[in-house]
Coordinates of C-alpha atoms in Angstrom, one line a residue:
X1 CA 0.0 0.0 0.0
X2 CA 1.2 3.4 -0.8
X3 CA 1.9 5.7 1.5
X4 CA -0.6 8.2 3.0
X5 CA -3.3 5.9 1.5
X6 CA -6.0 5.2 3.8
X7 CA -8.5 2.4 3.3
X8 CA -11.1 3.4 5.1
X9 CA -11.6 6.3 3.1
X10 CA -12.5 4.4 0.0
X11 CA -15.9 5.4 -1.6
X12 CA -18.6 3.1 -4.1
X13 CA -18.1 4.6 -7.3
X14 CA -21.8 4.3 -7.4
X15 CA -22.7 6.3 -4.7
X16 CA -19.6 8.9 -4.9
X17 CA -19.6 12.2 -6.0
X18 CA -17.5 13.8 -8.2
X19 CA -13.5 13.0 -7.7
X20 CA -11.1 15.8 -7.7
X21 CA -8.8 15.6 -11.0
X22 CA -4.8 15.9 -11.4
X23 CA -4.9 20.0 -10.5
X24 CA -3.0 22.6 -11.6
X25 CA -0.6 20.4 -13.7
X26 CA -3.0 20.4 -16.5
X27 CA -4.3 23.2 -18.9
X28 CA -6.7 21.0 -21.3
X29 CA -9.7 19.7 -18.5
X30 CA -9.5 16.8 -16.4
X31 CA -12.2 15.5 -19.0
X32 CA -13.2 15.9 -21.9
X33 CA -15.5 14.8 -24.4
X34 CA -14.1 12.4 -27.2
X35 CA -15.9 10.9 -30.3
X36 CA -16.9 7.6 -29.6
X37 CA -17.1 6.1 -32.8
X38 CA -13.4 6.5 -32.9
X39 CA -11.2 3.7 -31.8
X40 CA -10.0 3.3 -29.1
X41 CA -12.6 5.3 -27.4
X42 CA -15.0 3.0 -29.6
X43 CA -13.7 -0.5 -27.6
X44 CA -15.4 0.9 -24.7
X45 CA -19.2 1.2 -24.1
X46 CA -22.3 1.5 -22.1
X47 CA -24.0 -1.0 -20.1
X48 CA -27.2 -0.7 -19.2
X49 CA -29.5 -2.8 -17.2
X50 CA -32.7 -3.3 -14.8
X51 CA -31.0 -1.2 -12.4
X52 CA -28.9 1.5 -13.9
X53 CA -25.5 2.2 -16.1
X54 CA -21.7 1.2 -16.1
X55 CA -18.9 1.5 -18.5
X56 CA -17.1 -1.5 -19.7
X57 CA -14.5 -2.6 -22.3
X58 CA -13.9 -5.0 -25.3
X59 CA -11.3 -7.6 -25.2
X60 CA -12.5 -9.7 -27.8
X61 CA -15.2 -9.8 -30.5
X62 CA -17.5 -10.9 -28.2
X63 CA -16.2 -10.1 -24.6
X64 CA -16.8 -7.7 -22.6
X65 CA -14.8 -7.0 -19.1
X66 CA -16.4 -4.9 -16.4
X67 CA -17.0 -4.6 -13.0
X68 CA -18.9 -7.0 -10.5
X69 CA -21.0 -4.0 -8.8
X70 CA -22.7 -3.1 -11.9
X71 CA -24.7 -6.4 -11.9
X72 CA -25.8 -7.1 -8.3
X73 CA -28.8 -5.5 -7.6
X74 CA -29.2 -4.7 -3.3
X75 CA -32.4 -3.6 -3.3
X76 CA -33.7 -7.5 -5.2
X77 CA -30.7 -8.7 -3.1
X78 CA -30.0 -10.5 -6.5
X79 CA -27.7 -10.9 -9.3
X80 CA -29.6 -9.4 -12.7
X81 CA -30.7 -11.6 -15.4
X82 CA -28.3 -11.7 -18.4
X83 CA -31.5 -11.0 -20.3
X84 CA -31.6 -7.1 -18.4
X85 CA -28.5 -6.4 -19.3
X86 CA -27.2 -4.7 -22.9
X87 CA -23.8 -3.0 -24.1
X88 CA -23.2 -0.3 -26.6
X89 CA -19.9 0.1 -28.3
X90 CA -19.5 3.7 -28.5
X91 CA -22.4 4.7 -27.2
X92 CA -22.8 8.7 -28.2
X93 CA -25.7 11.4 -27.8
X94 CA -28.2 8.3 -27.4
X95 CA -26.9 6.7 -30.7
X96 CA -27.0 2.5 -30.4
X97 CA -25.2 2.3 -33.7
X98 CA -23.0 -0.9 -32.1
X99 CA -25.9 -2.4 -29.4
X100 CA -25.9 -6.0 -28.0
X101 CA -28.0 -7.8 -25.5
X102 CA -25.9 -10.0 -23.4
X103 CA -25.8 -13.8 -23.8
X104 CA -24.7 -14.3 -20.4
X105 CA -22.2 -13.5 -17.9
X106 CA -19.4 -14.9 -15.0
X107 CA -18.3 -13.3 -12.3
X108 CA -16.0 -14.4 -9.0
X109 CA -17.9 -16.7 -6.8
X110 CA -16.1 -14.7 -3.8
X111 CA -17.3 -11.4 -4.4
X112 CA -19.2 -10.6 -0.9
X113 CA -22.7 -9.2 -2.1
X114 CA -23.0 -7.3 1.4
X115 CA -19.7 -5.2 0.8
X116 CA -20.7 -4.2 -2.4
X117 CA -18.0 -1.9 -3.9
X118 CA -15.1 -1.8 -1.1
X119 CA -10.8 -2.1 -0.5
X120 CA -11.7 -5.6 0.5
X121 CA -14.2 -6.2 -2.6
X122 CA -11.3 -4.9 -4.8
X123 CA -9.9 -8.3 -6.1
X124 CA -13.6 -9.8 -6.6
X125 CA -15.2 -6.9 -8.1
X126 CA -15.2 -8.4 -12.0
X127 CA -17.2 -9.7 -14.0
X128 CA -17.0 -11.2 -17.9
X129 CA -19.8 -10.2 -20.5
X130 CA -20.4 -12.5 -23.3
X131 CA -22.7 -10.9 -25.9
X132 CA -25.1 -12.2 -28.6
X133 CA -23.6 -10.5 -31.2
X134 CA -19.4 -9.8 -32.1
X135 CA -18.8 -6.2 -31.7
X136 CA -15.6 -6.3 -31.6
X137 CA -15.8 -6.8 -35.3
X138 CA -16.9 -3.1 -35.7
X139 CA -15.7 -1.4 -32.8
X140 CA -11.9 -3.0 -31.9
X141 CA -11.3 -4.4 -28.6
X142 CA -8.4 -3.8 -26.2
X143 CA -5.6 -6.5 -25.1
X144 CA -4.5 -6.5 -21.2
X145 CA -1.5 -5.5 -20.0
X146 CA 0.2 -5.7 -16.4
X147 CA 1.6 -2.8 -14.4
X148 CA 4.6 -4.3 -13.5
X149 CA 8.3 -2.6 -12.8
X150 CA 9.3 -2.2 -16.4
X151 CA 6.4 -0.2 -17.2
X152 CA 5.6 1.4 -13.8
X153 CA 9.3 3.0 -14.6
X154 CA 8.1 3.6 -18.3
X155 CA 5.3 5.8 -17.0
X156 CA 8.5 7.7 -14.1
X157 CA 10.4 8.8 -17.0
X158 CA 7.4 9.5 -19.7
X159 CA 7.9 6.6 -21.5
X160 CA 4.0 5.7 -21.6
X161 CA 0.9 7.4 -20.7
X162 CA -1.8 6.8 -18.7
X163 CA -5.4 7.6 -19.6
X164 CA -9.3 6.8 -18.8
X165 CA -12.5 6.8 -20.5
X166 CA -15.8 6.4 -19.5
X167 CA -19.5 7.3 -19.1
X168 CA -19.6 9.2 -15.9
X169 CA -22.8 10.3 -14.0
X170 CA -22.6 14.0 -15.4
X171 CA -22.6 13.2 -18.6
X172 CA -24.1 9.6 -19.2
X173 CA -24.6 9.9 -23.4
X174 CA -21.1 11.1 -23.9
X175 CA -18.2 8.9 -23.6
X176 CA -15.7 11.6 -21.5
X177 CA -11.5 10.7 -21.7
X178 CA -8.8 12.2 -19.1
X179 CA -5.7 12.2 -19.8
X180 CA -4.0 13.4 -16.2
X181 CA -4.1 10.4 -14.8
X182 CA -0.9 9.3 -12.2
X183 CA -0.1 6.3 -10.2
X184 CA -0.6 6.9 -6.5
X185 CA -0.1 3.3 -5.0
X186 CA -1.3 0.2 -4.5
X187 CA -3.4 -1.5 -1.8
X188 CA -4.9 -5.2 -0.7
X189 CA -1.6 -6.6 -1.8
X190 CA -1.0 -4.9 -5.0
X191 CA -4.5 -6.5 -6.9
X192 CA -6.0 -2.5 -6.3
X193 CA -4.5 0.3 -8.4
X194 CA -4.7 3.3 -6.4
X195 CA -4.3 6.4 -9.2
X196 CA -5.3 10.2 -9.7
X197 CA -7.9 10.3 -12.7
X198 CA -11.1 12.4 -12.5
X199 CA -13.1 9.4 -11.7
X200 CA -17.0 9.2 -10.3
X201 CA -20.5 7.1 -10.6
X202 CA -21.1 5.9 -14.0
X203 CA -17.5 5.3 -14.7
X204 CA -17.3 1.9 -12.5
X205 CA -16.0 -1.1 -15.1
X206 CA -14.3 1.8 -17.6
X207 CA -10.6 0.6 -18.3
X208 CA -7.6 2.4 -16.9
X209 CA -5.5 2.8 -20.5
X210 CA -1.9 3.1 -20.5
X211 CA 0.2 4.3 -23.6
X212 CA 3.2 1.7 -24.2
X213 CA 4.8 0.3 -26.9
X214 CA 3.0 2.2 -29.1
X215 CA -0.1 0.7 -28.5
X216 CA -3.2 1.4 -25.9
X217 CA -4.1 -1.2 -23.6
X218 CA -6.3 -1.9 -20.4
X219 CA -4.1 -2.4 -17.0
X220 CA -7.1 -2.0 -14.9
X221 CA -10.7 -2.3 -14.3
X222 CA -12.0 1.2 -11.9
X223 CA -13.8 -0.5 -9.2
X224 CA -14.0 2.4 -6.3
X225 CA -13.5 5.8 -5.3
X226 CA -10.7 6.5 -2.6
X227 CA -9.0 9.4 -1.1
X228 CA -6.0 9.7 0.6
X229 CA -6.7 12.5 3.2
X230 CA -5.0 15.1 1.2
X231 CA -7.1 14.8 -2.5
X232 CA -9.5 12.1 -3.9
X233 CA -8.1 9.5 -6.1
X234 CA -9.7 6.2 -7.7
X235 CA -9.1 2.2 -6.9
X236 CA -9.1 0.5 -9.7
X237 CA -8.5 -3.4 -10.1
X238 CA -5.5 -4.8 -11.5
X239 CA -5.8 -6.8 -14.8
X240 CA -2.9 -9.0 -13.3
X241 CA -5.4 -10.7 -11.5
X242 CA -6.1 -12.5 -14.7
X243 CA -2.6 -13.9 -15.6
X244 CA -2.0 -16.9 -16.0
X245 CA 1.1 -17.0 -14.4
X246 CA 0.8 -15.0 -11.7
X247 CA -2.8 -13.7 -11.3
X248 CA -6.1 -16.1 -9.9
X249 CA -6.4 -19.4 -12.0
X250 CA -10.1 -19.2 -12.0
X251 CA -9.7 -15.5 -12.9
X252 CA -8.1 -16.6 -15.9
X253 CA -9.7 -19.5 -16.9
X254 CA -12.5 -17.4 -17.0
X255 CA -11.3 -15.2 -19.5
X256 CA -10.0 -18.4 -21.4
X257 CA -13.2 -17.8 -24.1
X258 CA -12.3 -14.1 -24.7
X259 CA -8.7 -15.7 -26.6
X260 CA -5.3 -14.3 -25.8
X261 CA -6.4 -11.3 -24.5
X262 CA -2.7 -10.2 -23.6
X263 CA -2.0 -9.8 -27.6
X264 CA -2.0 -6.9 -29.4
X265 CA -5.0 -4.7 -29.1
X266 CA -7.4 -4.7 -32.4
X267 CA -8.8 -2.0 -34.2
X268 CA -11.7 -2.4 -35.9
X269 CA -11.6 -3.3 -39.3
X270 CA -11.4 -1.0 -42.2
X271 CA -14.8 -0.3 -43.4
X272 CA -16.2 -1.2 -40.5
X273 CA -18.5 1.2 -38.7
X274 CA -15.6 2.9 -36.3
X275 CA -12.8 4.8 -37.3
X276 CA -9.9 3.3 -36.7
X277 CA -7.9 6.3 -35.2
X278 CA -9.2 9.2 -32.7
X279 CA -9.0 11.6 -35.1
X280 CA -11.3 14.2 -33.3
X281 CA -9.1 13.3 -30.0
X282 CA -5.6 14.6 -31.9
X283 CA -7.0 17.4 -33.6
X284 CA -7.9 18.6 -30.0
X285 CA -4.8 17.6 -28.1
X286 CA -2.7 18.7 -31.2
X287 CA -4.5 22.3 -30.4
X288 CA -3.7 22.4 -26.7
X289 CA -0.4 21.9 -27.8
X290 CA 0.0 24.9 -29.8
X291 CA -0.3 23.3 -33.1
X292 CA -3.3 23.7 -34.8
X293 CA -5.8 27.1 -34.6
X294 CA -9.7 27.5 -34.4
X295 CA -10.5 24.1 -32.7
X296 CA -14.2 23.6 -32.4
X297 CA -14.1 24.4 -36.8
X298 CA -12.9 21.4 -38.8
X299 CA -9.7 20.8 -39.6
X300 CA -9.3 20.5 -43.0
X301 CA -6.8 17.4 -43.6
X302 CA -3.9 19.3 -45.5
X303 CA -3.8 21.5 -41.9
X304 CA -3.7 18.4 -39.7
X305 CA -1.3 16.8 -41.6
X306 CA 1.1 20.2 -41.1
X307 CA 0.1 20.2 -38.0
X308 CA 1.6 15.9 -37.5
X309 CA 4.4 16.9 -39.5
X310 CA 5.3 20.0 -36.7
X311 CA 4.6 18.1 -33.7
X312 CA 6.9 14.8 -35.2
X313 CA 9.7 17.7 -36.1
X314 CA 9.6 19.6 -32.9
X315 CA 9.7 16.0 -30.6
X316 CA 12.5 14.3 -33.4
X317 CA 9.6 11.5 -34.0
X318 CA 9.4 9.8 -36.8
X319 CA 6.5 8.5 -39.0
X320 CA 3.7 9.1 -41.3
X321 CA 2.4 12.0 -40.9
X322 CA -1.4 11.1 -40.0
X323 CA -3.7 10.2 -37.5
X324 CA -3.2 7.0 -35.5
X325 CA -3.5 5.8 -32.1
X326 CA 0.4 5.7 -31.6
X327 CA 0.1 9.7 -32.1
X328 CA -3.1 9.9 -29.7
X329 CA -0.3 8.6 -27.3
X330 CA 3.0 10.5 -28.0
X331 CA 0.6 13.5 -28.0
X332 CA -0.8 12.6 -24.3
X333 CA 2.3 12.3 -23.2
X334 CA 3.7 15.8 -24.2
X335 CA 0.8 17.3 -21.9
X336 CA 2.7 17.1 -18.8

């Protein structure tokens, strides 16, 4: 546990209010809104069922990972019916373009129904969607990927990036990103990811993102709210618990269906109904930054690509000069 960090503090997601964001570090808003329909914003989605919303993520055509909370109704003192739940893909301004109910669903056989979302809930606070219908096919899905040394000391030096999206209770038909997100510690054993992301209700079973390699992936699954007596900060569960190797074996076998989900993440194919890069995401970051003029216009494409070509110049990157999610990254990780 880090440091300062006191459990008892820790806060439902669903009942919390709003949680303070990364401060004065920042100039662009501790969240703000992204087009959905763009990958990889358009991997994660809506779930709604008999008793409310969540946010949850792709990691497979089919698959959806989320947390446990979302589906355990107190009030019934019951688990909802498969058939009262449904995901959108990137759900936006009450669009279902990418809508599927859900065939069924696992979750941990330990998760203690009476603690609901809690520090000692943490580690059994999942739960695997299977949907009637392959989404993933249109809308991309993410691949896992632990926060162990080698990347905790990626994100130190500004290696990698973290980031966040979800569907937060202010603003439950736009999928909202942040981008200020930092590692504060780690508590019941290292299976909870304590971090500083603006986090509150609505955005339980959204993915914590991290930048590496090149690539986006999930490290976590944001569970609870937390605070550590100085500012609030967010508990999210550790995709590690899912390992093979080192996580919970029936964790993993779990996720056995969903394939390997610590491969490469998958954009959705061309043609399909997603984007396959954030297009709308890098015009605005790439304006924060001082590179491109007049945001809330369109850009045309000749002044984006100018705009690429600067940023790459100015940061000795190389590569094509157009929209990707490798960009989305390097440009999130000039902010600081």
């Amino acid at each position: 546990m880090a440091k300062g960090i006191k459990p008892l503090l820790f806060a439902a997601l669903l009942s919390s209010t709003w949680l303070a964001g990364p401060g004065d570090a920042w100039a662009i808003p501790d969240r703000v809104t992204v087009n959905a329909m763009e990958y990889p914003w358009s991997a994660i989605g809506k779930i709604e069922t008999s008793i409310g919303h969540c946010s949850g993520f792709l990691i497979s055509k089919k698959h959806v990972l989320t947390a446990a909370h979302c589906l355990y109704d107190r009030e019934r003192n019951q688990w909802v019916k498969p058939s009262e739940v449904h995901f959108t893909a990137g759900y936006q301004n009450h669009q279902h373009t990418l809508k599927s109910a859900v065939k069924s669903y696992k979750q941990s056989k330990k998760y203690k129904k009476t603690r609901d979302a809690s520090v000692k809930n943490t580690a059994t606070d999942w739960a695997l969607l299977e949907l009637k219908h392959p989404l993933g096919k249109d809308a991309g899905w993410l691949a896992l990927k632990r926060l162990d040394k080698a990347l905790l000391q990626d994100l130190a030096e500004g290696e990698a990036a973290l980031l966040h999206a979800g569907y937060r209770g202010d603003s439950p038909h736009r999928l909202k990103a942040g981008f200020g997100c930092e590692i504060a510690g780690y508590f019941k054993n290292g299976i909870g990811i304590a971090h500083r992301c603006s986090i509150m209700q609505g955005d339980s079973g959204s993915p914590l993102l991290v930048f590496a390699d090149g690539r986006i992936y999930a490290t976590g699954v944001h569970v609870i709210g937390a605070s550590d007596g100085r500012r609030e900060i967010a508990g999210a569960l550790s995709v590690s618990i899912f390992h093979p190797d080192v996580g919970s074996p029936r964790a993993a076998r779990i996720l056995r269906p969903a394939g390997n989900i610590w491969r490469e993440s998958k954009p959705p194919r061309a043609s399909r109904k997603a984007e396959k890069a954030p297009v709308t995401t890098i015009d605005l970051l790439l304006g924060e930054l001082g590179y491109l003029r007049g945001l809330g216009k369109r850009t045309s494409p000749s002044k984006r690509r100018n705009a690429i070509q600067a940023f790459l110049k100015d940061t000795n990157m190389t590569g094509p000069a157009r929209p990707s999610v490798s960009l989305l990254g390097e440009l999130v990780r000039q902010l600081k």
